[in-house]
PDB file of C-alpha atoms in Angstrom:
ATOM      1  CA  UNK A   1     -74.360  86.956 125.067  1.00 91.00           C
ATOM      2  CA  UNK A   2     -73.342  90.010 127.211  1.00 94.00           C
ATOM      3  CA  UNK A   3     -75.506  92.522 128.577  1.00 95.00           C
ATOM      4  CA  UNK A   4     -75.412  95.944 126.390  1.00 94.00           C
ATOM      5  CA  UNK A   5     -73.992  97.466 129.509  1.00 96.00           C
ATOM      6  CA  UNK A   6     -71.489  94.940 129.839  1.00 97.00           C
ATOM      7  CA  UNK A   7     -70.910  95.031 125.994  1.00 94.00           C
ATOM      8  CA  UNK A   8     -70.239  98.960 126.232  1.00 93.00           C
ATOM      9  CA  UNK A   9     -68.087  98.599 128.916  1.00 95.00           C
ATOM     10  CA  UNK A  10     -65.964  96.152 127.121  1.00 94.00           C
ATOM     11  CA  UNK A  11     -65.762  98.459 123.748  1.00 91.00           C
ATOM     12  CA  UNK A  12     -65.293 101.944 125.416  1.00 93.00           C
ATOM     13  CA  UNK A  13     -61.565 101.949 126.809  1.00 93.00           C
ATOM     14  CA  UNK A  14     -62.434 104.669 129.253  1.00 95.00           C
ATOM     15  CA  UNK A  15     -65.413 102.491 130.627  1.00 96.00           C
ATOM     16  CA  UNK A  16     -63.312  99.759 130.928  1.00 97.00           C
ATOM     17  CA  UNK A  17     -60.345 101.610 132.697  1.00 97.00           C
ATOM     18  CA  UNK A  18     -62.796 102.395 135.673  1.00 97.00           C
ATOM     19  CA  UNK A  19     -64.570  99.641 135.685  1.00 98.00           C
ATOM     20  CA  UNK A  20     -61.399  97.705 136.239  1.00 97.00           C
ATOM     21  CA  UNK A  21     -60.265 100.286 138.146  1.00 96.00           C
ATOM     22  CA  UNK A  22     -63.385  99.911 140.693  1.00 97.00           C
ATOM     23  CA  UNK A  23     -62.634  96.474 141.087  1.00 96.00           C
ATOM     24  CA  UNK A  24     -59.047  96.923 142.326  1.00 95.00           C
ATOM     25  CA  UNK A  25     -57.725  95.980 139.235  1.00 95.00           C
ATOM     26  CA  UNK A  26     -54.276  97.738 138.807  1.00 90.00           C
ATOM     27  CA  UNK A  27     -54.666 100.112 135.786  1.00 90.00           C
ATOM     28  CA  UNK A  28     -52.161 103.162 135.035  1.00 91.00           C
ATOM     29  CA  UNK A  29     -53.035 106.411 135.385  1.00 93.00           C
ATOM     30  CA  UNK A  30     -55.698 107.573 132.855  1.00 96.00           C
ATOM     31  CA  UNK A  31     -57.545 110.601 132.151  1.00 97.00           C
ATOM     32  CA  UNK A  32     -60.201 111.347 129.256  1.00 96.00           C
ATOM     33  CA  UNK A  33     -59.985 114.323 126.608  1.00 96.00           C
ATOM     34  CA  UNK A  34     -61.776 116.135 124.051  1.00 94.00           C
ATOM     35  CA  UNK A  35     -59.861 118.721 122.960  1.00 95.00           C
ATOM     36  CA  UNK A  36     -56.085 120.629 123.803  1.00 96.00           C
ATOM     37  CA  UNK A  37     -57.342 122.219 126.367  1.00 97.00           C
ATOM     38  CA  UNK A  38     -58.340 118.983 128.308  1.00 97.00           C
ATOM     39  CA  UNK A  39     -55.265 117.096 126.552  1.00 97.00           C
ATOM     40  CA  UNK A  40     -52.931 119.619 128.564  1.00 97.00           C
ATOM     41  CA  UNK A  41     -54.747 118.489 131.691  1.00 97.00           C
ATOM     42  CA  UNK A  42     -54.569 114.849 130.812  1.00 97.00           C
ATOM     43  CA  UNK A  43     -50.829 115.542 130.481  1.00 97.00           C
ATOM     44  CA  UNK A  44     -50.310 117.147 134.187  1.00 97.00           C
ATOM     45  CA  UNK A  45     -52.267 114.346 135.830  1.00 97.00           C
ATOM     46  CA  UNK A  46     -50.689 111.007 133.462  1.00 97.00           C
ATOM     47  CA  UNK A  47     -47.338 112.556 133.002  1.00 96.00           C
ATOM     48  CA  UNK A  48     -45.222 111.270 130.080  1.00 94.00           C
ATOM     49  CA  UNK A  49     -44.317 109.212 128.266  1.00 95.00           C
ATOM     50  CA  UNK A  50     -47.601 108.176 127.656  1.00 96.00           C
ATOM     51  CA  UNK A  51     -50.164 106.650 125.233  1.00 95.00           C
ATOM     52  CA  UNK A  52     -52.551 108.339 123.161  1.00 95.00           C
ATOM     53  CA  UNK A  53     -55.557 106.319 121.698  1.00 92.00           C
ATOM     54  CA  UNK A  54     -59.291 106.997 120.848  1.00 90.00           C
ATOM     55  CA  UNK A  55     -61.472 106.190 123.124  1.00 90.00           C
ATOM     56  CA  UNK A  56     -63.374 103.557 120.567  1.00 84.00           C
ATOM     57  CA  UNK A  57     -61.177 101.794 118.259  1.00 75.00           C
ATOM     58  CA  UNK A  58     -59.733  98.487 117.382  1.00 72.00           C
ATOM     59  CA  UNK A  59     -56.419  97.120 115.763  1.00 70.00           C
ATOM     60  CA  UNK A  60     -54.161  99.377 117.627  1.00 70.00           C
ATOM     61  CA  UNK A  61     -54.795 101.821 114.909  1.00 74.00           C
ATOM     62  CA  UNK A  62     -54.250 105.131 116.196  1.00 79.00           C
ATOM     63  CA  UNK A  63     -52.377 103.960 119.209  1.00 88.00           C
ATOM     64  CA  UNK A  64     -49.051 106.042 119.737  1.00 91.00           C
ATOM     65  CA  UNK A  65     -46.659 106.514 122.288  1.00 93.00           C
ATOM     66  CA  UNK A  66     -46.284 110.651 122.922  1.00 96.00           C
ATOM     67  CA  UNK A  67     -42.711 111.555 125.333  1.00 95.00           C
ATOM     68  CA  UNK A  68     -43.617 115.134 126.043  1.00 97.00           C
ATOM     69  CA  UNK A  69     -47.201 117.749 126.269  1.00 97.00           C
ATOM     70  CA  UNK A  70     -45.641 118.907 123.225  1.00 97.00           C
ATOM     71  CA  UNK A  71     -45.743 115.601 120.819  1.00 97.00           C
ATOM     72  CA  UNK A  72     -48.824 114.775 122.358  1.00 97.00           C
ATOM     73  CA  UNK A  73     -50.794 118.125 121.232  1.00 97.00           C
ATOM     74  CA  UNK A  74     -48.998 117.299 117.464  1.00 96.00           C
ATOM     75  CA  UNK A  75     -49.752 113.942 117.615  1.00 94.00           C
ATOM     76  CA  UNK A  76     -53.609 115.225 118.629  1.00 94.00           C
ATOM     77  CA  UNK A  77     -54.164 117.027 116.011  1.00 92.00           C
ATOM     78  CA  UNK A  78     -53.151 114.898 113.388  1.00 88.00           C
ATOM     79  CA  UNK A  79     -54.848 111.704 114.429  1.00 86.00           C
ATOM     80  CA  UNK A  80     -58.518 114.086 115.003  1.00 83.00           C
ATOM     81  CA  UNK A  81     -57.880 114.617 111.041  1.00 78.00           C
ATOM     82  CA  UNK A  82     -57.289 111.248 110.298  1.00 75.00           C
ATOM     83  CA  UNK A  83     -59.299 109.094 112.021  1.00 70.00           C
ATOM     84  CA  UNK A  84     -62.229 108.093 109.752  1.00 63.00           C
ATOM     85  CA  UNK A  85     -64.205 105.113 108.980  1.00 52.00           C
ATOM     86  CA  UNK A  86     -61.717 102.268 107.747  1.00 55.00           C
ATOM     87  CA  UNK A  87     -63.466 100.941 110.963  1.00 57.00           C
ATOM     88  CA  UNK A  88     -67.050 101.760 111.599  1.00 60.00           C
ATOM     89  CA  UNK A  89     -66.014 101.978 115.209  1.00 57.00           C
ATOM     90  CA  UNK A  90     -64.877 105.361 115.157  1.00 54.00           C
ATOM     91  CA  UNK A  91     -67.813 106.646 113.501  1.00 60.00           C
ATOM     92  CA  UNK A  92     -70.031 105.618 116.733  1.00 60.00           C
ATOM     93  CA  UNK A  93     -68.798 108.084 119.089  1.00 60.00           C
ATOM     94  CA  UNK A  94     -66.499 110.362 118.003  1.00 69.00           C
ATOM     95  CA  UNK A  95     -64.015 113.408 119.951  1.00 83.00           C
ATOM     96  CA  UNK A  96     -62.976 111.517 122.465  1.00 90.00           C
ATOM     97  CA  UNK A  97     -59.632 110.325 123.682  1.00 94.00           C
ATOM     98  CA  UNK A  98     -57.889 108.329 126.112  1.00 96.00           C
ATOM     99  CA  UNK A  99     -53.931 109.284 127.560  1.00 97.00           C
ATOM    100  CA  UNK A 100     -52.456 106.802 129.746  1.00 96.00           C
ATOM    101  CA  UNK A 101     -49.442 106.227 131.634  1.00 95.00           C
ATOM    102  CA  UNK A 102     -46.987 103.794 129.602  1.00 94.00           C
ATOM    103  CA  UNK A 103     -46.691 100.400 130.426  1.00 93.00           C
ATOM    104  CA  UNK A 104     -43.433  98.731 129.977  1.00 90.00           C
ATOM    105  CA  UNK A 105     -42.299  95.357 129.758  1.00 91.00           C
ATOM    106  CA  UNK A 106     -43.139  92.224 127.278  1.00 92.00           C
ATOM    107  CA  UNK A 107     -46.824  91.318 126.603  1.00 94.00           C
ATOM    108  CA  UNK A 108     -49.067  88.186 126.329  1.00 96.00           C
ATOM    109  CA  UNK A 109     -52.443  87.427 125.190  1.00 96.00           C
ATOM    110  CA  UNK A 110     -54.845  85.347 126.980  1.00 98.00           C
ATOM    111  CA  UNK A 111     -57.417  83.415 124.924  1.00 98.00           C
ATOM    112  CA  UNK A 112     -60.949  81.933 126.332  1.00 97.00           C
ATOM    113  CA  UNK A 113     -63.980  82.022 126.928  1.00 97.00           C
ATOM    114  CA  UNK A 114     -67.034  82.874 129.569  1.00 97.00           C
ATOM    115  CA  UNK A 115     -70.222  81.171 129.870  1.00 95.00           C
ATOM    116  CA  UNK A 116     -72.664  81.817 132.495  1.00 94.00           C
ATOM    117  CA  UNK A 117     -70.284  84.004 134.246  1.00 93.00           C
ATOM    118  CA  UNK A 118     -67.635  81.169 134.329  1.00 95.00           C
ATOM    119  CA  UNK A 119     -64.698  81.753 132.883  1.00 97.00           C
ATOM    120  CA  UNK A 120     -62.370  79.026 130.645  1.00 97.00           C
ATOM    121  CA  UNK A 121     -58.976  79.963 129.609  1.00 97.00           C
ATOM    122  CA  UNK A 122     -57.221  77.939 126.473  1.00 97.00           C
ATOM    123  CA  UNK A 123     -53.739  79.615 125.784  1.00 97.00           C
ATOM    124  CA  UNK A 124     -51.201  82.101 127.109  1.00 97.00           C
ATOM    125  CA  UNK A 125     -49.908  83.871 123.923  1.00 96.00           C
ATOM    126  CA  UNK A 126     -46.080  85.030 123.946  1.00 96.00           C
ATOM    127  CA  UNK A 127     -45.848  88.245 121.989  1.00 90.00           C
ATOM    128  CA  UNK A 128     -42.388  89.078 120.016  1.00 83.00           C
ATOM    129  CA  UNK A 129     -41.063  92.793 120.962  1.00 74.00           C
ATOM    130  CA  UNK A 130     -43.881  95.655 119.578  1.00 64.00           C
ATOM    131  CA  UNK A 131     -42.555  98.889 117.961  1.00 63.00           C
ATOM    132  CA  UNK A 132     -43.514 101.061 120.915  1.00 63.00           C
ATOM    133  CA  UNK A 133     -44.348 104.063 118.977  1.00 59.00           C
ATOM    134  CA  UNK A 134     -46.909 102.596 117.448  1.00 55.00           C
ATOM    135  CA  UNK A 135     -47.373  98.901 118.777  1.00 61.00           C
ATOM    136  CA  UNK A 136     -48.204  97.425 116.141  1.00 64.00           C
ATOM    137  CA  UNK A 137     -47.359  93.479 117.094  1.00 65.00           C
ATOM    138  CA  UNK A 138     -44.460  91.585 114.755  1.00 69.00           C
ATOM    139  CA  UNK A 139     -45.110  87.873 115.949  1.00 79.00           C
ATOM    140  CA  UNK A 140     -46.583  85.577 118.636  1.00 87.00           C
ATOM    141  CA  UNK A 141     -45.895  82.154 120.359  1.00 91.00           C
ATOM    142  CA  UNK A 142     -47.270  79.267 122.598  1.00 94.00           C
ATOM    143  CA  UNK A 143     -47.300  77.527 124.680  1.00 95.00           C
ATOM    144  CA  UNK A 144     -45.820  80.825 127.140  1.00 96.00           C
ATOM    145  CA  UNK A 145     -42.088  80.891 128.062  1.00 95.00           C
ATOM    146  CA  UNK A 146     -43.556  82.583 131.290  1.00 96.00           C
ATOM    147  CA  UNK A 147     -42.711  81.263 134.745  1.00 96.00           C
ATOM    148  CA  UNK A 148     -45.502  78.730 135.652  1.00 97.00           C
ATOM    149  CA  UNK A 149     -46.815  81.337 138.725  1.00 96.00           C
ATOM    150  CA  UNK A 150     -46.625  84.192 136.789  1.00 96.00           C
ATOM    151  CA  UNK A 151     -49.237  82.321 134.080  1.00 97.00           C
ATOM    152  CA  UNK A 152     -51.237  81.846 137.375  1.00 97.00           C
ATOM    153  CA  UNK A 153     -50.934  85.244 138.239  1.00 97.00           C
ATOM    154  CA  UNK A 154     -52.202  86.436 134.889  1.00 97.00           C
ATOM    155  CA  UNK A 155     -54.938  84.173 134.809  1.00 97.00           C
ATOM    156  CA  UNK A 156     -56.385  85.302 138.016  1.00 97.00           C
ATOM    157  CA  UNK A 157     -55.986  88.957 136.796  1.00 97.00           C
ATOM    158  CA  UNK A 158     -58.045  88.058 133.566  1.00 97.00           C
ATOM    159  CA  UNK A 159     -60.383  86.472 135.713  1.00 98.00           C
ATOM    160  CA  UNK A 160     -61.208  89.595 138.083  1.00 97.00           C
ATOM    161  CA  UNK A 161     -61.161  91.697 135.159  1.00 98.00           C
ATOM    162  CA  UNK A 162     -63.901  89.583 133.105  1.00 98.00           C
ATOM    163  CA  UNK A 163     -65.750  89.960 136.500  1.00 97.00           C
ATOM    164  CA  UNK A 164     -65.451  93.322 136.809  1.00 98.00           C
ATOM    165  CA  UNK A 165     -66.592  94.267 133.260  1.00 98.00           C
ATOM    166  CA  UNK A 166     -69.444  92.191 133.891  1.00 97.00           C
ATOM    167  CA  UNK A 167     -68.982  89.520 130.973  1.00 97.00           C
ATOM    168  CA  UNK A 168     -70.840  86.804 131.114  1.00 95.00           C
ATOM    169  CA  UNK A 169     -71.491  84.941 127.663  1.00 95.00           C
ATOM    170  CA  UNK A 170     -69.087  86.006 125.334  1.00 95.00           C
ATOM    171  CA  UNK A 171     -65.308  85.433 123.764  1.00 95.00           C
ATOM    172  CA  UNK A 172     -62.535  86.431 125.836  1.00 96.00           C
ATOM    173  CA  UNK A 173     -59.279  88.090 124.076  1.00 96.00           C
ATOM    174  CA  UNK A 174     -57.122  89.825 126.994  1.00 96.00           C
ATOM    175  CA  UNK A 175     -53.690  91.724 126.285  1.00 94.00           C
ATOM    176  CA  UNK A 176     -51.926  91.929 129.562  1.00 96.00           C
ATOM    177  CA  UNK A 177     -48.325  93.486 130.073  1.00 94.00           C
ATOM    178  CA  UNK A 178     -45.813  92.254 132.287  1.00 94.00           C
ATOM    179  CA  UNK A 179     -44.519  95.264 133.853  1.00 94.00           C
ATOM    180  CA  UNK A 180     -41.653  95.413 136.765  1.00 94.00           C
ATOM    181  CA  UNK A 181     -44.447  96.221 139.630  1.00 93.00           C
ATOM    182  CA  UNK A 182     -46.846  92.669 138.004  1.00 93.00           C
ATOM    183  CA  UNK A 183     -48.958  92.192 135.331  1.00 94.00           C
ATOM    184  CA  UNK A 184     -51.148  94.795 133.887  1.00 95.00           C
ATOM    185  CA  UNK A 185     -54.407  94.807 131.987  1.00 95.00           C
ATOM    186  CA  UNK A 186     -54.451  96.833 128.848  1.00 93.00           C
ATOM    187  CA  UNK A 187     -57.609  95.562 127.764  1.00 94.00           C
ATOM    188  CA  UNK A 188     -60.258  93.117 127.284  1.00 96.00           C
ATOM    189  CA  UNK A 189     -62.174  92.180 124.504  1.00 94.00           C
ATOM    190  CA  UNK A 190     -65.487  90.681 124.741  1.00 95.00           C
ATOM    191  CA  UNK A 191     -64.683  88.365 121.411  1.00 94.00           C
ATOM    192  CA  UNK A 192     -62.280  85.714 120.040  1.00 93.00           C
ATOM    193  CA  UNK A 193     -58.773  86.989 119.558  1.00 91.00           C
ATOM    194  CA  UNK A 194     -57.897  87.883 115.666  1.00 87.00           C
ATOM    195  CA  UNK A 195     -55.347  87.748 113.190  1.00 82.00           C
ATOM    196  CA  UNK A 196     -53.837  84.333 113.463  1.00 88.00           C
ATOM    197  CA  UNK A 197     -54.697  83.599 116.481  1.00 93.00           C
ATOM    198  CA  UNK A 198     -57.121  80.953 116.029  1.00 94.00           C
ATOM    199  CA  UNK A 199     -55.410  78.738 113.872  1.00 95.00           C
ATOM    200  CA  UNK A 200     -52.523  79.305 115.972  1.00 95.00           C
ATOM    201  CA  UNK A 201     -54.261  78.115 119.180  1.00 96.00           C
ATOM    202  CA  UNK A 202     -56.431  74.921 117.506  1.00 96.00           C
ATOM    203  CA  UNK A 203     -52.607  73.846 116.030  1.00 96.00           C
ATOM    204  CA  UNK A 204     -50.967  73.894 119.396  1.00 96.00           C
ATOM    205  CA  UNK A 205     -53.895  73.338 121.719  1.00 96.00           C
ATOM    206  CA  UNK A 206     -56.609  71.143 119.481  1.00 97.00           C
ATOM    207  CA  UNK A 207     -58.861  74.131 120.577  1.00 96.00           C
ATOM    208  CA  UNK A 208     -61.172  75.632 118.273  1.00 97.00           C
ATOM    209  CA  UNK A 209     -62.245  78.767 119.582  1.00 96.00           C
ATOM    210  CA  UNK A 210     -64.703  79.658 116.939  1.00 95.00           C
ATOM    211  CA  UNK A 211     -66.406  76.767 117.849  1.00 96.00           C
ATOM    212  CA  UNK A 212     -66.424  77.291 121.679  1.00 95.00           C
ATOM    213  CA  UNK A 213     -67.214  80.781 121.012  1.00 93.00           C
ATOM    214  CA  UNK A 214     -70.568  79.222 118.933  1.00 94.00           C
ATOM    215  CA  UNK A 215     -71.173  76.873 121.758  1.00 93.00           C
ATOM    216  CA  UNK A 216     -70.926  79.595 124.371  1.00 90.00           C
ATOM    217  CA  UNK A 217     -73.242  81.802 122.327  1.00 89.00           C
ATOM    218  CA  UNK A 218     -75.673  78.545 121.981  1.00 92.00           C
ATOM    219  CA  UNK A 219     -75.879  77.900 125.764  1.00 90.00           C
ATOM    220  CA  UNK A 220     -73.764  74.324 124.896  1.00 93.00           C
ATOM    221  CA  UNK A 221     -71.312  74.047 127.336  1.00 90.00           C
TER     222      UNK A 221
END
């Protein structure tokens, strides 16, 4: 598996952003906040529209667009009362949130594994247009319809991101936005992609992501 430090960096949205930025991987402006006062400071630094999310979370839950400092404050007051124990990750380190600049453009996910630091990428998956108030996915297709050079750029950026996070042995599920300034990493999960991704990749490419993740964990090629 990965080292505890690398696993922590891949799980904390704040640590991930810092690690990517240090490695020169482009990231949106971001600030961590803990209360109303630090949220207003974050709004001044990041600007709006922006994305407000818990530092620790999953499945796009409580990830919301805010278009003004007033809306950010109202959203924060709402979700800090509602974030509870549906997913045990929310009980791990509560009270810490992130405000990020809004990345606009189509989104893809990139699926693969990393073994002994060597990245193998199996699929780029195009995402249907999301509801950008809550960032809930609506569907996905593969092979990607992006031009070959854009796909190459995405793969290279994900490989740089994996190295920046210190991931050595795990699944890879990266989410990437295609902005006007080029691809930008939203997150890189040190795990297999969820939802219907396993079935989609197996049907289209004949690759069993679960088996590949197990092989990586067992040290098999």
